XYZ file of C-alpha atoms in Angstrom:
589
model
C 148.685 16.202 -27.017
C 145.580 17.029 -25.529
C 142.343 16.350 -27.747
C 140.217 19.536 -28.276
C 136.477 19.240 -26.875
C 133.925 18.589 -29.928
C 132.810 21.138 -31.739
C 128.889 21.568 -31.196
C 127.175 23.653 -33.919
C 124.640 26.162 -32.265
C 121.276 24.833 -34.441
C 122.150 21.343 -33.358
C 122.551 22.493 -29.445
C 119.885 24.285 -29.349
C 117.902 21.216 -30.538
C 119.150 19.351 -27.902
C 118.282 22.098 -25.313
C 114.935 21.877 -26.338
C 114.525 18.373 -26.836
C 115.885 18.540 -22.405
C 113.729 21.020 -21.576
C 110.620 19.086 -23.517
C 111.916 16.250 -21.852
C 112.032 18.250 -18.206
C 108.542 19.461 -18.944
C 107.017 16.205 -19.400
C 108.193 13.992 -16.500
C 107.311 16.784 -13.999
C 104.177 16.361 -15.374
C 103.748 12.858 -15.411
C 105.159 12.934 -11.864
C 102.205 15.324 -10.811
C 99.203 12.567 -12.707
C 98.955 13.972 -16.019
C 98.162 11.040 -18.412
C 99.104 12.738 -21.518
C 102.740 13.668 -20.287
C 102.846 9.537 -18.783
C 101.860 8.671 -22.639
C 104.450 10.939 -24.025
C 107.126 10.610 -21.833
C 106.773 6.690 -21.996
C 107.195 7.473 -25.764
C 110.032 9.459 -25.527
C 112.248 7.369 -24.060
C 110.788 4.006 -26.107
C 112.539 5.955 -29.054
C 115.606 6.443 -27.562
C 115.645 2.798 -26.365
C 115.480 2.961 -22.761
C 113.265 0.365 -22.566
C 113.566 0.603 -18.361
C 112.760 3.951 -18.359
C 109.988 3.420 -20.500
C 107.914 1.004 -19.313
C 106.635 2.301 -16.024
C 104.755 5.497 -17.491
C 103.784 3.487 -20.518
C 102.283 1.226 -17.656
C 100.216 3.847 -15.519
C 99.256 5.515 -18.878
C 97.263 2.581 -20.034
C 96.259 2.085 -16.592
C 94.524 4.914 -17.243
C 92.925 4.015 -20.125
C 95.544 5.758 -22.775
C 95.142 3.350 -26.257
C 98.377 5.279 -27.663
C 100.388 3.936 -24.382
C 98.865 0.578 -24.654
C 100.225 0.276 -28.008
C 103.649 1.657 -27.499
C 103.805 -1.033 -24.744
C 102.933 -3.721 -26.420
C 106.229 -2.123 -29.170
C 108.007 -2.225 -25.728
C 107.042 -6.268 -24.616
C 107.349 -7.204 -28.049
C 110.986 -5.808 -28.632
C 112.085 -7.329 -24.722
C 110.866 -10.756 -26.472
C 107.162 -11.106 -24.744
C 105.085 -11.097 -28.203
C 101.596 -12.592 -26.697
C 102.031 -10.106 -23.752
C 102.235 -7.598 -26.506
C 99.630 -8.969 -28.656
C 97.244 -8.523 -25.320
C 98.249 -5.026 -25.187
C 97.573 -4.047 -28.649
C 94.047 -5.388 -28.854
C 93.516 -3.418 -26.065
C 94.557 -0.573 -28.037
C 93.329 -1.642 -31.319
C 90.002 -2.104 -30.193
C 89.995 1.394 -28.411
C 90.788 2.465 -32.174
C 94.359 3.047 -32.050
C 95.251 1.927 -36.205
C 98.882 1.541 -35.336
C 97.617 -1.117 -32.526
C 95.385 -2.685 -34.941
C 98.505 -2.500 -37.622
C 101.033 -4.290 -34.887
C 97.896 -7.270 -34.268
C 97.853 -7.848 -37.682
C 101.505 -8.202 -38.111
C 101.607 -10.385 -35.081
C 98.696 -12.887 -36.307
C 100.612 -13.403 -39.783
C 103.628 -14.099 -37.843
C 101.898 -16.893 -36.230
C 99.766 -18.218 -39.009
C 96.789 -17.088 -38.474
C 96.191 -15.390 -41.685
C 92.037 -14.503 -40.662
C 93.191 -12.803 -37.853
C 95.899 -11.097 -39.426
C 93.215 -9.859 -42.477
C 90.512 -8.991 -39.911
C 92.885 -6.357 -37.912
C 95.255 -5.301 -40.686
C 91.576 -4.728 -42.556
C 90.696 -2.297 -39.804
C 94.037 -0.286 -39.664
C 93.673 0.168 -43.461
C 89.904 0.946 -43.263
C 90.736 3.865 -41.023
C 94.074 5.008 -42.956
C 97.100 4.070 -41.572
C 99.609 3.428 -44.177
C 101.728 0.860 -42.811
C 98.519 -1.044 -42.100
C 97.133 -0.566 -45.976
C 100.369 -1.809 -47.003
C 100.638 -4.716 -44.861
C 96.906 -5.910 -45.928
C 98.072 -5.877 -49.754
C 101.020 -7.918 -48.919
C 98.574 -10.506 -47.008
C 96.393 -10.340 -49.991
C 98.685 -10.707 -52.641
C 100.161 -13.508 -50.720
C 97.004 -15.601 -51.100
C 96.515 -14.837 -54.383
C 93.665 -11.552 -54.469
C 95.704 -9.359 -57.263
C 92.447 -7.766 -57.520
C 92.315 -6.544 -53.478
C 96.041 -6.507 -53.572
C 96.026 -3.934 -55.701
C 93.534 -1.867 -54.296
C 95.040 -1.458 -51.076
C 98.661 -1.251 -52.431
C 98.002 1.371 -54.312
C 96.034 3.394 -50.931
C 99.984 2.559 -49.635
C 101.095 4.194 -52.363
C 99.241 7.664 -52.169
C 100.078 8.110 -48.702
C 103.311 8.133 -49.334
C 104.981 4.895 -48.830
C 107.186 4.092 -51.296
C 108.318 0.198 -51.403
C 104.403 0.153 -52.154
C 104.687 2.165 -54.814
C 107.341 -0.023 -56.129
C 105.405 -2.675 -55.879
C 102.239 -1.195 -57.538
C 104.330 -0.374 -60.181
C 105.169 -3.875 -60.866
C 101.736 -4.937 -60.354
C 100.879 -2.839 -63.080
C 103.750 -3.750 -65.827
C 102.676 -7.019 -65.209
C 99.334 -6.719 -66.268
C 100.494 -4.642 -69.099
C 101.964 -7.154 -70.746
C 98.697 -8.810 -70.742
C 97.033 -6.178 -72.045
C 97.050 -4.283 -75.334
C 96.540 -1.704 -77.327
C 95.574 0.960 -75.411
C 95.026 -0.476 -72.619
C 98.505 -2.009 -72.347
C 99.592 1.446 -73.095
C 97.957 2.899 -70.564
C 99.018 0.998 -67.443
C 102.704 1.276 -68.659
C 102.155 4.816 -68.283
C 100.868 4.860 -64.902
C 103.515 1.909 -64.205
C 106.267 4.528 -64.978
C 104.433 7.368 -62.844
C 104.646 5.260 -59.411
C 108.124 3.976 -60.306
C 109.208 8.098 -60.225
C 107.251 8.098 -57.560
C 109.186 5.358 -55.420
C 112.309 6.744 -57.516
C 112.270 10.299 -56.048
C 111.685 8.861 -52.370
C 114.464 7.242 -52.723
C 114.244 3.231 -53.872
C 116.740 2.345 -55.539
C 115.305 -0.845 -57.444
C 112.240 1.847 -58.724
C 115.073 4.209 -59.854
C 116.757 1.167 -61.497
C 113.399 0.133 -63.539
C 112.652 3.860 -64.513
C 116.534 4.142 -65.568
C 115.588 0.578 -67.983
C 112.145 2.135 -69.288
C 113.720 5.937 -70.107
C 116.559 4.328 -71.786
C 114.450 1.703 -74.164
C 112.231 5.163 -74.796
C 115.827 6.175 -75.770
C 116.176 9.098 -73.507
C 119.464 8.266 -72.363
C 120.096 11.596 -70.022
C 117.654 10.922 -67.809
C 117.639 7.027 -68.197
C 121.887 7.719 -67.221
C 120.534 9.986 -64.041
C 118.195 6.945 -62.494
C 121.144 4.564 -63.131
C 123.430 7.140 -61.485
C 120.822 7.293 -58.437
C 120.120 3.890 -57.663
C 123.920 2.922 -58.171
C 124.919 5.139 -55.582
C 122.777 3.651 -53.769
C 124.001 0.247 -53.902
C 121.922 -1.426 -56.340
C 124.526 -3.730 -58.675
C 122.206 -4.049 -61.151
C 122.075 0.068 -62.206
C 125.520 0.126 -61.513
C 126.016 -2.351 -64.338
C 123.511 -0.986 -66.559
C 125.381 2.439 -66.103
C 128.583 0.822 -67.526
C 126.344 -0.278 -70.656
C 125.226 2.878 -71.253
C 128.440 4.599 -70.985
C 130.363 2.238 -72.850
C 127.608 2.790 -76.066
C 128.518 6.510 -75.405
C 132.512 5.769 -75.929
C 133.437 5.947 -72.339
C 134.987 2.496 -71.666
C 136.756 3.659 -69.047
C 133.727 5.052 -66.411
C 132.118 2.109 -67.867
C 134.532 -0.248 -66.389
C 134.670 1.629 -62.972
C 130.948 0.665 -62.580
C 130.945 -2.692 -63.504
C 134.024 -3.366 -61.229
C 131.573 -1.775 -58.777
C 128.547 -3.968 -60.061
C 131.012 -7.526 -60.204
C 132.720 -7.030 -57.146
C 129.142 -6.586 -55.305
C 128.078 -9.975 -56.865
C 126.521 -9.008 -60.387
C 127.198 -11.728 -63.021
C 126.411 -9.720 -65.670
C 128.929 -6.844 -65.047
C 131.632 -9.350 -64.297
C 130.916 -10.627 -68.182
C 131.111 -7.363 -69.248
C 134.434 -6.834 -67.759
C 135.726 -10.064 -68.773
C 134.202 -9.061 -72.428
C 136.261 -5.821 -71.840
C 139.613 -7.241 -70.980
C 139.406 -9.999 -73.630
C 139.228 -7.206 -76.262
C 142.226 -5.591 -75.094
C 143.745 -8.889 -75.738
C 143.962 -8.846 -71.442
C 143.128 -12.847 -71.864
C 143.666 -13.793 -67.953
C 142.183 -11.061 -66.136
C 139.130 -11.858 -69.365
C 139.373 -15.279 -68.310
C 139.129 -14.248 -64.286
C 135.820 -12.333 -64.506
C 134.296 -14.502 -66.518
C 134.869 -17.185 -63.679
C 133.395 -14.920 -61.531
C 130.618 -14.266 -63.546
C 130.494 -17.974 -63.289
C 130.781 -17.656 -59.418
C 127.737 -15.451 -59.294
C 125.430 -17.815 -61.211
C 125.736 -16.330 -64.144
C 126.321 -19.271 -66.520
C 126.901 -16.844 -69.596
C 130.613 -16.663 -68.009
C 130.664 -20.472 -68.854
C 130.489 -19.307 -72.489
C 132.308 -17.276 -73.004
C 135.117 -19.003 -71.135
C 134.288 -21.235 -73.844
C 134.504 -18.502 -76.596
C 137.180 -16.758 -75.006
C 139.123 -20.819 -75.459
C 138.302 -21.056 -79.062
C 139.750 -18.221 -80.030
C 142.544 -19.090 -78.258
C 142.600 -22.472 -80.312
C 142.042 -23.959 -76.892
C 139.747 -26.676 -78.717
C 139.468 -28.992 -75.582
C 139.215 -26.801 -72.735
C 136.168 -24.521 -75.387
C 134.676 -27.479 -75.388
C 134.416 -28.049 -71.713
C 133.012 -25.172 -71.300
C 130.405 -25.089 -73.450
C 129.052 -27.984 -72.236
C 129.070 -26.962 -69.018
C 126.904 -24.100 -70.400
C 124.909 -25.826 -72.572
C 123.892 -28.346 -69.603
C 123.129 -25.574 -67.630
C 120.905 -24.743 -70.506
C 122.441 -21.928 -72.329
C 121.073 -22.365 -75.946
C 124.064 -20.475 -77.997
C 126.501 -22.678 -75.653
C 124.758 -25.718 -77.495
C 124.865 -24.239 -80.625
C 128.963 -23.481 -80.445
C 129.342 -27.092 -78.669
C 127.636 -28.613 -82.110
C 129.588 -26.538 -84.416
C 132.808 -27.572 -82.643
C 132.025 -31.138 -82.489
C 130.607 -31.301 -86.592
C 134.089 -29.506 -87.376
C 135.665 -32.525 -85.749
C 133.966 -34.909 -87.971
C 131.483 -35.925 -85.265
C 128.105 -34.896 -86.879
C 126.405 -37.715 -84.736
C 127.268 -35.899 -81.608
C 126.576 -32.419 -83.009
C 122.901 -32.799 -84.546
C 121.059 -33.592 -80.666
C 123.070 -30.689 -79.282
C 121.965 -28.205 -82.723
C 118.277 -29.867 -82.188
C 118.288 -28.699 -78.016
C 119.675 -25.274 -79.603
C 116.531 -24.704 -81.782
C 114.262 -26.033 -79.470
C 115.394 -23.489 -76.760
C 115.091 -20.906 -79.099
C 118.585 -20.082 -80.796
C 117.621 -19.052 -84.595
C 121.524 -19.709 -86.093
C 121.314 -23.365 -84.585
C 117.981 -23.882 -86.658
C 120.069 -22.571 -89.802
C 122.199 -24.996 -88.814
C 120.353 -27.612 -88.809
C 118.946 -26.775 -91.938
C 122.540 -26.840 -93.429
C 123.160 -30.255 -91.431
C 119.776 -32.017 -93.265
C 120.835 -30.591 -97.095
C 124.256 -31.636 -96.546
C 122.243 -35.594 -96.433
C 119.637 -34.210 -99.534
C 117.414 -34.326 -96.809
C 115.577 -30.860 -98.713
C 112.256 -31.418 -96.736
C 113.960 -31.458 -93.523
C 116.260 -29.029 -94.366
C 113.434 -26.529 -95.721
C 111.220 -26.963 -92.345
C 114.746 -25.577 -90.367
C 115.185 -23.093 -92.523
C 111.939 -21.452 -92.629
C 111.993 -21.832 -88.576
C 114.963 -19.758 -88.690
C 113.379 -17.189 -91.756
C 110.707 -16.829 -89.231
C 112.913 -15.509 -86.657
C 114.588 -12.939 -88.810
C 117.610 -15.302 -89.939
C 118.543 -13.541 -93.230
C 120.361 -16.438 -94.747
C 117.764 -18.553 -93.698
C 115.467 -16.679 -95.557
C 117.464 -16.156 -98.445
C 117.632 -20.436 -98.541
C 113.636 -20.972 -98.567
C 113.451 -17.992 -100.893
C 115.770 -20.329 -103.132
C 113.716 -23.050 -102.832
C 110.523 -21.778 -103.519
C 111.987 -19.926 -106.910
C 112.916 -24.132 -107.570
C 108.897 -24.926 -106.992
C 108.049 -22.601 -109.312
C 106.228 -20.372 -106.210
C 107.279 -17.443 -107.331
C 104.885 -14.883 -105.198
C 106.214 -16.847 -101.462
C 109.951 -16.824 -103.232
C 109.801 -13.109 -103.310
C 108.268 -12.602 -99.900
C 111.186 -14.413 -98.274
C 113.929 -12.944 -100.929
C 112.585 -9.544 -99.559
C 113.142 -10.635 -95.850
C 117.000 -11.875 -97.005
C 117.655 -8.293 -99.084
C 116.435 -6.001 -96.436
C 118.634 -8.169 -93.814
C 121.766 -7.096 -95.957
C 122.263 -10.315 -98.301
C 123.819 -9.301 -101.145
C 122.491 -12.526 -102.965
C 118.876 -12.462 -101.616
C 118.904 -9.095 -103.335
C 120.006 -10.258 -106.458
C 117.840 -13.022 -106.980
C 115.220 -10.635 -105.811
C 116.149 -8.502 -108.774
C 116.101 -11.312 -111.139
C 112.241 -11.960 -110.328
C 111.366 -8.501 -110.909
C 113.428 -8.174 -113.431
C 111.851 -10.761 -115.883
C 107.764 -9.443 -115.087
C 108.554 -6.059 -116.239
C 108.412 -5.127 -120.047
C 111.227 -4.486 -122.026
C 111.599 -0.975 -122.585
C 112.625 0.522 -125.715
C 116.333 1.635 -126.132
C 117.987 4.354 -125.631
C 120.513 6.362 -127.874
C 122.913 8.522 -126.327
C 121.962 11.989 -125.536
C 118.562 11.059 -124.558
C 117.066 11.732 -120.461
C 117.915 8.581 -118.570
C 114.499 7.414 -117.161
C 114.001 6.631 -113.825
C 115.397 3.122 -112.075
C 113.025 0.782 -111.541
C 112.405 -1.332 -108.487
C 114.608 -4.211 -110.074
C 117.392 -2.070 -110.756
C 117.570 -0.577 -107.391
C 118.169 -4.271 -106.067
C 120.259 -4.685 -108.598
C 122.189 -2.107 -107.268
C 122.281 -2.430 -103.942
C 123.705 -5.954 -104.073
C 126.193 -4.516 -107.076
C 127.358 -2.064 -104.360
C 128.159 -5.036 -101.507
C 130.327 -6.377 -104.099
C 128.356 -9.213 -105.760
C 129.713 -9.605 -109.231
C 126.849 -10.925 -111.385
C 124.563 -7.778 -109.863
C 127.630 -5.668 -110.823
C 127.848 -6.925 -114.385
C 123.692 -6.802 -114.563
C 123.630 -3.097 -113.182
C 126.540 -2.431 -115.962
C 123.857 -4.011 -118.715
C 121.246 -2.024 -117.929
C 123.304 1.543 -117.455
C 124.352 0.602 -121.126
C 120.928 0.260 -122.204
C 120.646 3.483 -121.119
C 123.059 4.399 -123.034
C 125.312 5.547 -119.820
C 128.687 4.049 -120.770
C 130.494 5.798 -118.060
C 128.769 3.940 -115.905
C 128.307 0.757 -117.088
C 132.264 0.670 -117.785
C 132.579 1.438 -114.054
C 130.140 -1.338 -113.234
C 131.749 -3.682 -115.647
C 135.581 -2.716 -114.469
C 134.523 -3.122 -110.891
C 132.970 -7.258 -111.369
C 136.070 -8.157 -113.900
C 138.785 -6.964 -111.450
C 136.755 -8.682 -108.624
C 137.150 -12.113 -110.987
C 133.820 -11.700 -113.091
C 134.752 -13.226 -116.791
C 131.572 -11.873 -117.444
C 132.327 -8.685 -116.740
C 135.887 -8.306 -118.323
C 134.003 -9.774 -121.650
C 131.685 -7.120 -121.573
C 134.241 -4.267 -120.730
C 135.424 -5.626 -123.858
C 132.946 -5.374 -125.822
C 132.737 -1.512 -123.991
C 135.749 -0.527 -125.250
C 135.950 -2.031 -128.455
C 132.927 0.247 -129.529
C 134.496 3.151 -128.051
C 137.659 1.925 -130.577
C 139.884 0.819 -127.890
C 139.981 -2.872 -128.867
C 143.750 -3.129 -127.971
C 142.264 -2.704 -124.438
C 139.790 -4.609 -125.002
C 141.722 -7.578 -126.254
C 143.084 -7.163 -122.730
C 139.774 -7.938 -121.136
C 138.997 -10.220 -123.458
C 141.957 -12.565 -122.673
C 141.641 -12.187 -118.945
C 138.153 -13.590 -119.443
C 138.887 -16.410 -122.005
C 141.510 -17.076 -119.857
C 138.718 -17.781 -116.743
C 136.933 -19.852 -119.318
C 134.718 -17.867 -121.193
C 133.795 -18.990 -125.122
C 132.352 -15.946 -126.291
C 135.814 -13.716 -125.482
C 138.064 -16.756 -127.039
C 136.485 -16.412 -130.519
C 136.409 -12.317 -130.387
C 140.064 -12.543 -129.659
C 140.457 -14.798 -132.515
C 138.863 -12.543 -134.986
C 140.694 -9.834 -133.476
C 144.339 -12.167 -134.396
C 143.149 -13.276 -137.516
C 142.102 -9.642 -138.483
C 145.397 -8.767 -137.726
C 146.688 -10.960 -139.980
C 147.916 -13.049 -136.721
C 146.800 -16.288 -138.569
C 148.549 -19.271 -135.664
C 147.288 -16.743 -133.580
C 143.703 -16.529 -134.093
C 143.552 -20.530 -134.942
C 145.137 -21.201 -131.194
C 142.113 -18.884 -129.955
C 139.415 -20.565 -132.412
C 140.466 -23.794 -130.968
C 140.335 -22.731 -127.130
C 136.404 -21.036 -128.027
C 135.439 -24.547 -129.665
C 135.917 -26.170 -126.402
C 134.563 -23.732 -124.220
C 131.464 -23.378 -125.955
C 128.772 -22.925 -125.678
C 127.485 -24.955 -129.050
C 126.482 -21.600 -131.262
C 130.305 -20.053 -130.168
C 131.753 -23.909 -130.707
C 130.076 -23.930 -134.294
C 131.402 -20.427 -135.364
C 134.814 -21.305 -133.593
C 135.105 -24.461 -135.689
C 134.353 -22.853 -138.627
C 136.597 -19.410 -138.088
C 139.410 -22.254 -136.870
C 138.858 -24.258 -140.604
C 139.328 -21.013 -142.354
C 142.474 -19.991 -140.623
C 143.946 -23.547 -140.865
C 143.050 -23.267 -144.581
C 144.551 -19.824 -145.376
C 147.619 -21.356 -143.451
C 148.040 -23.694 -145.569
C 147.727 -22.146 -148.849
């Protein structure tokens, strides 16, 4: 079959014809002397790259004294491989005033070392506004170390339009902002973010990459998604993975995966974890295990951990622990952390404490709790306290919730409830209680309340109370249940009480005794009651003997008496023993 002739649209033709006829135009003219047309025409064809065809009009141009053809030759030598022979020509030009000429010396000094030279021309170009020649001058200066002058002339780069040096003025300036502060900081983050749109929009991809990273920590996540999008497309890994991130916190795992396939499989570490997080998940354990080896592969040593994560769970104890040291030599501080956890839960707590020590040191808050846990496991309580509050420091609500502890054992009770706050508002349902506690025994005791009357407003004590009764710690439960019958709410302190003794609080099935028998159910109660002597509580052994013995349930009552007389504590063992005498008496009569 014969192959149809391409198809030519009529704008692009017509260009053509013109460009010809241009073309036409100037070499007649060049033929008949005209410099100009020499200059031009020698241009011309330099940009098409016939170099041949170039040269001789370039020639006679600057024969004739034409600085724009003297530099355009010296392009010409310099791309046949002749760079002095250039240089010669573009001094020529560059002192005639051509900036382009002065732009090309500068470029070719540098090249050769001779960084004076290269500042004196490259100075000149900039001085008289060439771009290329303003950006090539900050690049010199930033290079020896004149942020100041770097700056300046970057930034002249920048506002005539060229963009990698408005990238680059944009990270000259979020540098210094996180120097700064206050307002100042503020303020050259702000102008940071204006040249990174500004690079963004003419197209660089790492400027729409860092705009994408500030939009999305400002939490606009549209446009922070768009910039992503943008420089992804563009071929910039990194976007392409932080796309994935931000669709995957959106619910779309599945357009998240597509881009960090796209991000891993164009060498990004991070997006082959991801993947490898991904996979391991979906309980996909080799193709998990894979990425992370190619995370591995592309320096990222986090695959090294969680190779060694993705082992452990697997019960893989030797081949976790492999790995983790391979990450933790590598320097991965939560690599050294799991490698000491994994070595202390095979007995070898002389191996694990230098490996929780390098942990800390790098930086990794649980390994200082752990360490903390490591010392009071010895009674070393000085030691321990100086990890712990190292790790409180940090934000480590446990950790906080330990020196809290130990300060209420000093007797500092105002730096006890400083750290007990830290531990409450971190979601420890302990910290909060304890934190109660405090406040609870500085306020006055309030007068009480018969039924009927307004309930008065919680106090601060009660609200912790609360809030640790409602993550399920029993003694807050059975305290929140005290004070709601106080009140004189029994609804709610039944529901308080109910909730600790089914959870196992012998506390709180005595007092749901106590509940009910007021209310007149004591067979119910009685219920309560035995479920709590039964955990070892005094107080409900002797009520459930009075309740036998008023019953008339004499063996009864005397087997309860004797079980409260153990338990205790002395004022219950005193009544016990005397209730148990009585009954053993009455027996016998």
């Amino acid at each position: 079959m014969q192959s149809s002739p391409r198809e030519e649209h009529p704008h692009d033709a017509g260009e053509a014809a013109d460009q010809a006829a241009e073309e036409l135009s100037r070499r007649l003219a060049a033929e008949a002397g005209d410099v100009e047309a020499m200059s031009v025409l020698g241009a011309m064809l330099l940009r098409r790259g016939d170099l041949d065809g170039a040269e001789p009009h370039l020639r006679a141009a600057t024969a004739a004294g034409d600085r724009a053809a003297a530099n355009n030759l010296g392009v010409l030598l310099h791309q046949r491989g002749y760079p002095d022979e250039a240089a010669g020509w573009w001094r020529i030009a560059a002192v005639a005033g051509s900036t382009a000429a002065a732009h090309a010396l500068g470029r070719h000094h540098r090249e050769r070392g001779d960084e004076p030279a290269a500042e004196y021309w490259l100075r000149q170009s900039a001085e008289q506004g060439h771009t290329l020649g303003a950006y090539a001058l900050a690049d010199l200066l930033e290079h020896r170390g004149d942020a100041e002058g770097s700056e300046r002339w970057m930034r002249a780069a920048a506002e005539r339009g060229h963009r990698e040096g408005a990238y680059r003025l944009a990270r000259a300036l979020d540098r210094k902002a996180t120097r700064a502060s206050g307002d100042r900081g503020a303020a050259l983050v702000e102008e940071a973010e204006q040249w990174y749109r500004q690079a963004a929009a003419r197209g660089h991809r790492r400027a729409a990459l860092h705009l994408g990273t500030i939009l999305e920590k400002r939490g606009e996540l549209k446009e922070a998604g768009r910039w992503y999008l943008t420089s992804a497309k563009d071929g910039e890994p990194r976007a392409a993975c932080a796309l994935g991130f931000l669709l995957r916190d959106a619910g779309d795992t599945e357009n998240a995966a597509v881009w960090w396939l796209r991000a891993a499989q164009d060498g990004d570490g991070n997006a082959a974890n991801a993947l490898g997080a991904l996979h391991a998940e979906r309980g996909q354990t080799q193709t998990a295990e894979r990425w992370y080896r190619a995370a591995m592969d592309a320096g990222d040593i986090n695959g090294a951990y969680n190779l060694g994560l993705l082992c452990a769970d697997q019960g893989r104890v030797t081949q976790a622990e492999q790995w983790y040291r391979r990450a933790a030599y590598a320097g991965h501080r939560e690599a050294a952390n799991a490698l000491a956890i994994l070595l202390l839960r095979a007995g070898d707590e002389t191996g694990a404490e230098p490996w929780f020590s390098k942990a800390a040191e790098a930086g990794s808050v649980d390994a200082a709790f752990n360490l903390g846990i490591l010392h009071a496991g010895r009674g070393e309580e000085r030691a321990a306290l100086r990890w712990y509050e190292r790790a409180a420091a940090a934000g480590h609500t446990e950790a906080a919730l330990q020196v809290g502890m130990a300060r209420l054992r000093d007797g500092e009770e105002g730096e006890a409830e400083r750290f007990l706050r830290c531990a409450a508002g971190g979601g420890s349902a302990e910290a909060a209680y304890r934190l109660a506690t405090v406040l609870d025994a500085r306020r006055p005791p309030e007068p009480a309340h018969e039924l009927g009357e307004p309930v008065h407003r919680r106090s601060e004590c009660e609200e912790w109370y609360e809030r640790a009764a409602t993550q399920g710690h029993r003694r807050a439960q059975v305290r929140v249940g005290m004070l709601a019958a106080a009140r004189g709410d029994v609804v709610e302190a039944a529901r308080w009480y109910r909730e600790a003794a089914e959870a196992g609080s012998r506390n709180g099935a005595f007092n749901l005794g106590l509940l009910l028998a007021r209310e007149g159910s004591e067979p119910e109660a009685a219920v309560w009651w035995t479920r709590a002597a039964d955990a070892g509580h005094g107080r409900a052994a002797l009520r459930l003997a009075l309740v036998h013995a008023r019953r008339g349930e004499l063996a009864e009552g005397q087997r309860w008496a004797d079980r409260a007389a153990e338990l205790g504590p002395p004022a219950v063992t005193e009544r016990a023993v005397r209730l148990r005498d009585a009954l053993r008496e009455e027996l016998s009569a």
